[in-house]
Amino acid sequence: MANAPPTGCVIVTTTTGDRAVADRIATELVDRQLAACVQVSGPIESTYRWEGRVERGSEWLCTAKTTAARFGEIERLVHDLHPYDVPELIVTPILDGSDAYLEWVRSQAANGL
């Protein structure tokens, strides 16, 4: 990922309309050490435009704490597991935080690099 934050850590978010899919994404990301932690929240209500129509639906939010270096692998995994044609994948840099926590995130998401 270009322009990694100074901490090297990011938050990656995605949503899905199915709790089981959200749980599977969370488990796979942590099992494969692509993320240190994934929180699943919801249901949340989303309003969006899709194929020319305003849609509303219940979704589950996955919030993954990881490193910028792992985003490419996370993106591939989410696309493989996700039922949406265009899944949400947003990366938010972590500019600062607890040194101990950020070191833990880096250590958990560094396996295989």
Tab-separated table of N, CA and C in Angstrom:
chain	number	residue	atom	x	y	z
A	1	MET	N	0.851	-1.179	0.000
A	1	MET	CA	0.000	0.000	0.000
A	1	MET	C	0.892	1.236	0.000
A	2	ALA	N	0.612	2.154	-0.889
A	2	ALA	CA	1.373	3.396	-0.975
A	2	ALA	C	1.035	4.298	0.202
A	3	ASN	N	1.988	5.106	0.577
A	3	ASN	CA	1.782	6.101	1.640
A	3	ASN	C	1.358	5.488	2.961
A	4	ALA	N	2.088	4.510	3.426
A	4	ALA	CA	1.791	3.899	4.725
A	4	ALA	C	1.957	4.941	5.823
A	5	PRO	N	1.119	4.886	6.852
A	5	PRO	CA	1.242	5.844	7.960
A	5	PRO	C	2.530	5.585	8.734
A	6	PRO	N	2.970	6.556	9.525
A	6	PRO	CA	4.219	6.396	10.268
A	6	PRO	C	4.216	5.210	11.225
A	7	THR	N	3.051	4.813	11.708
A	7	THR	CA	2.973	3.665	12.615
A	7	THR	C	3.056	2.345	11.854
A	8	GLY	N	2.768	2.385	10.547
A	8	GLY	CA	2.693	1.164	9.749
A	8	GLY	C	1.360	0.452	9.900
A	9	CYS	N	0.484	0.960	10.768
A	9	CYS	CA	-0.786	0.301	11.081
A	9	CYS	C	-1.962	1.015	10.428
A	10	VAL	N	-2.974	0.222	10.075
A	10	VAL	CA	-4.180	0.751	9.458
A	10	VAL	C	-5.397	0.009	10.002
A	11	ILE	N	-6.553	0.593	9.746
A	11	ILE	CA	-7.821	-0.069	9.995
A	11	ILE	C	-8.452	-0.314	8.633
A	12	VAL	N	-8.857	-1.550	8.381
A	12	VAL	CA	-9.540	-1.906	7.138
A	12	VAL	C	-10.979	-2.255	7.493
A	13	THR	N	-11.929	-1.625	6.792
A	13	THR	CA	-13.334	-1.916	7.056
A	13	THR	C	-14.004	-2.489	5.813
A	14	THR	N	-14.947	-3.368	6.070
A	14	THR	CA	-15.831	-3.903	5.044
A	14	THR	C	-17.173	-4.176	5.695
A	15	THR	N	-18.204	-4.257	4.873
A	15	THR	CA	-19.533	-4.608	5.361
A	15	THR	C	-20.072	-5.758	4.533
A	16	THR	N	-20.978	-6.509	5.136
A	16	THR	CA	-21.666	-7.584	4.428
A	16	THR	C	-23.063	-7.736	5.011
A	17	GLY	N	-23.958	-8.232	4.211
A	17	GLY	CA	-25.333	-8.387	4.650
A	17	GLY	C	-25.609	-9.657	5.428
A	18	ASP	N	-24.590	-10.440	5.697
A	18	ASP	CA	-24.771	-11.747	6.338
A	18	ASP	C	-23.791	-11.897	7.501
A	19	ARG	N	-24.299	-12.151	8.692
A	19	ARG	CA	-23.447	-12.285	9.885
A	19	ARG	C	-22.449	-13.430	9.719
A	20	ALA	N	-22.870	-14.533	9.136
A	20	ALA	CA	-21.967	-15.678	8.959
A	20	ALA	C	-20.797	-15.315	8.051
A	21	VAL	N	-21.044	-14.536	7.018
A	21	VAL	CA	-19.955	-14.089	6.133
A	21	VAL	C	-19.014	-13.170	6.897
A	22	ALA	N	-19.561	-12.250	7.682
A	22	ALA	CA	-18.725	-11.353	8.482
A	22	ALA	C	-17.856	-12.139	9.451
A	23	ASP	N	-18.439	-13.136	10.110
A	23	ASP	CA	-17.669	-13.964	11.043
A	23	ASP	C	-16.580	-14.749	10.317
A	24	ARG	N	-16.889	-15.251	9.122
A	24	ARG	CA	-15.886	-16.006	8.363
A	24	ARG	C	-14.728	-15.103	7.932
A	25	ILE	N	-15.045	-13.900	7.460
A	25	ILE	CA	-13.990	-12.951	7.088
A	25	ILE	C	-13.120	-12.650	8.303
A	26	ALA	N	-13.737	-12.366	9.444
A	26	ALA	CA	-12.983	-12.058	10.667
A	26	ALA	C	-12.074	-13.216	11.050
A	27	THR	N	-12.621	-14.417	11.060
A	27	THR	CA	-11.838	-15.595	11.456
A	27	THR	C	-10.682	-15.842	10.502
A	28	GLU	N	-10.930	-15.767	9.214
A	28	GLU	CA	-9.869	-16.013	8.227
A	28	GLU	C	-8.763	-14.969	8.326
A	29	LEU	N	-9.130	-13.712	8.514
A	29	LEU	CA	-8.110	-12.665	8.624
A	29	LEU	C	-7.200	-12.895	9.827
A	30	VAL	N	-7.794	-13.278	10.954
A	30	VAL	CA	-6.982	-13.504	12.156
A	30	VAL	C	-6.228	-14.828	12.054
A	31	ASP	N	-6.889	-15.895	11.589
A	31	ASP	CA	-6.220	-17.198	11.444
A	31	ASP	C	-4.996	-17.119	10.542
A	32	ARG	N	-5.110	-16.347	9.466
A	32	ARG	CA	-4.000	-16.233	8.503
A	32	ARG	C	-2.990	-15.157	8.900
A	33	GLN	N	-3.200	-14.563	10.053
A	33	GLN	CA	-2.355	-13.488	10.580
A	33	GLN	C	-2.232	-12.315	9.610
A	34	LEU	N	-3.351	-12.035	8.943
A	34	LEU	CA	-3.436	-10.845	8.106
A	34	LEU	C	-3.906	-9.649	8.922
A	35	ALA	N	-4.535	-9.917	10.058
A	35	ALA	CA	-4.990	-8.869	10.975
A	35	ALA	C	-4.786	-9.358	12.400
A	36	ALA	N	-4.513	-8.411	13.281
A	36	ALA	CA	-4.338	-8.752	14.692
A	36	ALA	C	-5.686	-8.986	15.359
A	37	CYS	N	-6.681	-8.226	14.941
A	37	CYS	CA	-8.001	-8.263	15.565
A	37	CYS	C	-9.021	-7.794	14.544
A	38	VAL	N	-10.182	-8.434	14.541
A	38	VAL	CA	-11.297	-7.981	13.711
A	38	VAL	C	-12.540	-7.936	14.591
A	39	GLN	N	-13.148	-6.788	14.648
A	39	GLN	CA	-14.390	-6.632	15.386
A	39	GLN	C	-15.550	-6.683	14.399
A	40	VAL	N	-16.593	-7.420	14.752
A	40	VAL	CA	-17.812	-7.496	13.951
A	40	VAL	C	-18.905	-6.776	14.730
A	41	SER	N	-19.493	-5.760	14.116
A	41	SER	CA	-20.535	-4.953	14.746
A	41	SER	C	-21.796	-5.005	13.900
A	42	GLY	N	-22.925	-4.920	14.582
A	42	GLY	CA	-24.144	-4.829	13.814
A	42	GLY	C	-25.293	-5.533	14.498
A	43	PRO	N	-26.387	-5.565	13.826
A	43	PRO	CA	-26.527	-5.037	12.474
A	43	PRO	C	-26.565	-3.507	12.462
A	44	ILE	N	-26.090	-2.967	11.354
A	44	ILE	CA	-26.166	-1.533	11.091
A	44	ILE	C	-27.088	-1.357	9.892
A	45	GLU	N	-27.672	-0.203	9.761
A	45	GLU	CA	-28.554	0.070	8.628
A	45	GLU	C	-27.805	0.957	7.639
A	46	SER	N	-27.741	0.502	6.397
A	46	SER	CA	-27.040	1.243	5.348
A	46	SER	C	-28.033	1.720	4.292
A	47	THR	N	-27.814	2.941	3.816
A	47	THR	CA	-28.568	3.507	2.703
A	47	THR	C	-27.552	3.864	1.633
A	48	TYR	N	-27.794	3.402	0.411
A	48	TYR	CA	-26.810	3.581	-0.663
A	48	TYR	C	-27.513	3.532	-2.013
A	49	ARG	N	-26.836	4.012	-3.032
A	49	ARG	CA	-27.354	3.939	-4.390
A	49	ARG	C	-26.649	2.792	-5.094
A	50	TRP	N	-27.445	1.898	-5.690
A	50	TRP	CA	-26.877	0.766	-6.429
A	50	TRP	C	-27.707	0.544	-7.681
A	51	GLU	N	-27.039	0.539	-8.820
A	51	GLU	CA	-27.681	0.325	-10.113
A	51	GLU	C	-28.870	1.265	-10.318
A	52	GLY	N	-28.642	2.548	-9.940
A	52	GLY	CA	-29.624	3.588	-10.195
A	52	GLY	C	-30.747	3.716	-9.193
A	53	ARG	N	-30.763	2.871	-8.174
A	53	ARG	CA	-31.834	2.923	-7.172
A	53	ARG	C	-31.254	3.149	-5.782
A	54	VAL	N	-32.015	3.849	-4.950
A	54	VAL	CA	-31.635	3.989	-3.553
A	54	VAL	C	-32.080	2.717	-2.830
A	55	GLU	N	-31.136	2.095	-2.156
A	55	GLU	CA	-31.380	0.839	-1.449
A	55	GLU	C	-31.154	1.048	0.046
A	56	ARG	N	-31.781	0.223	0.845
A	56	ARG	CA	-31.554	0.191	2.294
A	56	ARG	C	-31.411	-1.255	2.691
A	57	GLY	N	-30.525	-1.493	3.651
A	57	GLY	CA	-30.386	-2.862	4.105
A	57	GLY	C	-29.606	-2.945	5.401
A	58	SER	N	-29.779	-4.063	6.074
A	58	SER	CA	-29.016	-4.347	7.289
A	58	SER	C	-27.693	-4.987	6.890
A	59	GLU	N	-26.640	-4.540	7.526
A	59	GLU	CA	-25.312	-5.078	7.250
A	59	GLU	C	-24.550	-5.280	8.552
A	60	TRP	N	-23.469	-6.030	8.443
A	60	TRP	CA	-22.528	-6.255	9.539
A	60	TRP	C	-21.219	-5.604	9.153
A	61	LEU	N	-20.636	-4.853	10.077
A	61	LEU	CA	-19.402	-4.110	9.858
A	61	LEU	C	-18.219	-4.883	10.425
A	62	CYS	N	-17.216	-5.129	9.598
A	62	CYS	CA	-15.964	-5.756	10.036
A	62	CYS	C	-14.892	-4.677	10.094
A	63	THR	N	-14.255	-4.541	11.239
A	63	THR	CA	-13.203	-3.556	11.452
A	63	THR	C	-11.931	-4.306	11.816
A	64	ALA	N	-10.959	-4.310	10.912
A	64	ALA	CA	-9.723	-5.073	11.102
A	64	ALA	C	-8.563	-4.140	11.419
A	65	LYS	N	-7.829	-4.473	12.475
A	65	LYS	CA	-6.600	-3.763	12.806
A	65	LYS	C	-5.444	-4.565	12.246
A	66	THR	N	-4.621	-3.915	11.415
A	66	THR	CA	-3.585	-4.623	10.684
A	66	THR	C	-2.472	-3.660	10.293
A	67	THR	N	-1.620	-4.122	9.397
A	67	THR	CA	-0.555	-3.262	8.883
A	67	THR	C	-0.836	-2.913	7.432
A	68	ALA	N	-0.313	-1.782	7.005
A	68	ALA	CA	-0.496	-1.349	5.617
A	68	ALA	C	0.056	-2.387	4.650
A	69	ALA	N	1.117	-3.069	5.034
A	69	ALA	CA	1.752	-4.049	4.165
A	69	ALA	C	0.858	-5.238	3.856
A	70	ARG	N	-0.127	-5.516	4.688
A	70	ARG	CA	-0.989	-6.686	4.498
A	70	ARG	C	-2.244	-6.399	3.669
A	71	PHE	N	-2.454	-5.135	3.274
A	71	PHE	CA	-3.709	-4.793	2.615
A	71	PHE	C	-3.952	-5.575	1.326
A	72	GLY	N	-2.956	-5.764	0.497
A	72	GLY	CA	-3.157	-6.495	-0.753
A	72	GLY	C	-3.702	-7.892	-0.524
A	73	GLU	N	-3.151	-8.590	0.461
A	73	GLU	CA	-3.637	-9.935	0.786
A	73	GLU	C	-5.046	-9.902	1.367
A	74	ILE	N	-5.311	-8.895	2.197
A	74	ILE	CA	-6.648	-8.738	2.767
A	74	ILE	C	-7.662	-8.482	1.661
A	75	GLU	N	-7.307	-7.627	0.725
A	75	GLU	CA	-8.201	-7.318	-0.384
A	75	GLU	C	-8.542	-8.577	-1.185
A	76	ARG	N	-7.547	-9.400	-1.486
A	76	ARG	CA	-7.795	-10.637	-2.225
A	76	ARG	C	-8.705	-11.589	-1.435
A	77	LEU	N	-8.427	-11.733	-0.148
A	77	LEU	CA	-9.225	-12.635	0.685
A	77	LEU	C	-10.680	-12.172	0.765
A	78	VAL	N	-10.883	-10.885	1.005
A	78	VAL	CA	-12.248	-10.368	1.104
A	78	VAL	C	-12.985	-10.584	-0.213
A	79	HIS	N	-12.346	-10.315	-1.337
A	79	HIS	CA	-12.993	-10.542	-2.631
A	79	HIS	C	-13.341	-12.015	-2.826
A	80	ASP	N	-12.499	-12.921	-2.334
A	80	ASP	CA	-12.777	-14.353	-2.459
A	80	ASP	C	-13.963	-14.796	-1.606
A	81	LEU	N	-14.130	-14.207	-0.421
A	81	LEU	CA	-15.153	-14.642	0.525
A	81	LEU	C	-16.453	-13.850	0.452
A	82	HIS	N	-16.417	-12.693	-0.163
A	82	HIS	CA	-17.523	-11.742	-0.099
A	82	HIS	C	-18.546	-11.977	-1.207
A	83	PRO	N	-19.842	-11.947	-0.877
A	83	PRO	CA	-20.864	-12.154	-1.910
A	83	PRO	C	-21.175	-10.917	-2.761
A	84	TYR	N	-20.780	-9.716	-2.325
A	84	TYR	CA	-21.112	-8.503	-3.078
A	84	TYR	C	-20.265	-8.409	-4.343
A	85	ASP	N	-20.836	-7.822	-5.394
A	85	ASP	CA	-20.076	-7.549	-6.617
A	85	ASP	C	-18.952	-6.558	-6.335
A	86	VAL	N	-19.243	-5.565	-5.513
A	86	VAL	CA	-18.273	-4.520	-5.168
A	86	VAL	C	-18.261	-4.362	-3.653
A	87	PRO	N	-17.493	-5.200	-2.948
A	87	PRO	CA	-17.469	-5.062	-1.491
A	87	PRO	C	-16.760	-3.778	-1.058
A	88	GLU	N	-17.275	-3.212	0.010
A	88	GLU	CA	-16.598	-2.064	0.618
A	88	GLU	C	-15.249	-2.528	1.151
A	89	LEU	N	-14.218	-1.802	0.809
A	89	LEU	CA	-12.891	-1.992	1.398
A	89	LEU	C	-12.284	-0.613	1.555
A	90	ILE	N	-12.221	-0.148	2.784
A	90	ILE	CA	-11.694	1.177	3.078
A	90	ILE	C	-10.546	1.034	4.061
A	91	VAL	N	-9.451	1.729	3.756
A	91	VAL	CA	-8.278	1.710	4.623
A	91	VAL	C	-8.140	3.080	5.275
A	92	THR	N	-8.062	3.075	6.598
A	92	THR	CA	-7.873	4.302	7.371
A	92	THR	C	-6.541	4.204	8.103
A	93	PRO	N	-5.640	5.160	7.882
A	93	PRO	CA	-4.351	5.089	8.572
A	93	PRO	C	-4.499	5.319	10.072
A	94	ILE	N	-3.709	4.607	10.833
A	94	ILE	CA	-3.599	4.862	12.274
A	94	ILE	C	-2.364	5.731	12.450
A	95	LEU	N	-2.589	6.991	12.756
A	95	LEU	CA	-1.498	7.948	12.843
A	95	LEU	C	-0.733	7.851	14.146
A	96	ASP	N	-1.424	7.437	15.196
A	96	ASP	CA	-0.782	7.341	16.496
A	96	ASP	C	-1.659	6.469	17.382
A	97	GLY	N	-1.115	6.026	18.486
A	97	GLY	CA	-1.851	5.202	19.421
A	97	GLY	C	-0.918	4.676	20.481
A	98	SER	N	-1.418	3.820	21.314
A	98	SER	CA	-0.610	3.199	22.354
A	98	SER	C	0.531	2.418	21.711
A	99	ASP	N	1.758	2.714	22.121
A	99	ASP	CA	2.921	2.018	21.556
A	99	ASP	C	2.809	0.512	21.724
A	100	ALA	N	2.392	0.075	22.897
A	100	ALA	CA	2.292	-1.363	23.164
A	100	ALA	C	1.236	-2.013	22.273
A	101	TYR	N	0.092	-1.355	22.105
A	101	TYR	CA	-0.967	-1.913	21.259
A	101	TYR	C	-0.524	-1.982	19.805
A	102	LEU	N	0.062	-0.897	19.306
A	102	LEU	CA	0.486	-0.875	17.905
A	102	LEU	C	1.600	-1.893	17.646
A	103	GLU	N	2.463	-2.104	18.604
A	103	GLU	CA	3.489	-3.142	18.452
A	103	GLU	C	2.838	-4.516	18.395
A	104	TRP	N	1.812	-4.734	19.201
A	104	TRP	CA	1.081	-6.004	19.160
A	104	TRP	C	0.434	-6.205	17.786
A	105	VAL	N	-0.211	-5.153	17.247
A	105	VAL	CA	-0.812	-5.258	15.912
A	105	VAL	C	0.246	-5.619	14.882
A	106	ARG	N	1.379	-4.915	14.923
A	106	ARG	CA	2.456	-5.206	13.959
A	106	ARG	C	2.966	-6.633	14.108
A	107	SER	N	3.117	-7.107	15.332
A	107	SER	CA	3.655	-8.454	15.541
A	107	SER	C	2.667	-9.520	15.082
A	108	GLN	N	1.382	-9.294	15.266
A	108	GLN	CA	0.388	-10.294	14.878
A	108	GLN	C	0.155	-10.325	13.374
A	109	ALA	N	0.308	-9.202	12.711
A	109	ALA	CA	0.048	-9.120	11.271
A	109	ALA	C	1.326	-9.235	10.441
A	110	ALA	N	2.448	-9.509	11.085
A	110	ALA	CA	3.727	-9.538	10.365
A	110	ALA	C	4.113	-10.935	9.894
A	111	ASN	N	3.437	-11.959	10.384
A	111	ASN	CA	3.791	-13.325	10.017
A	111	ASN	C	3.667	-13.500	8.512
A	112	GLY	N	4.674	-14.057	7.907
A	112	GLY	CA	4.643	-14.320	6.477
A	112	GLY	C	5.194	-13.202	5.623
A	113	LEU	N	5.535	-12.066	6.223
A	113	LEU	CA	6.120	-10.972	5.433
A	113	LEU	C	7.611	-11.139	5.281
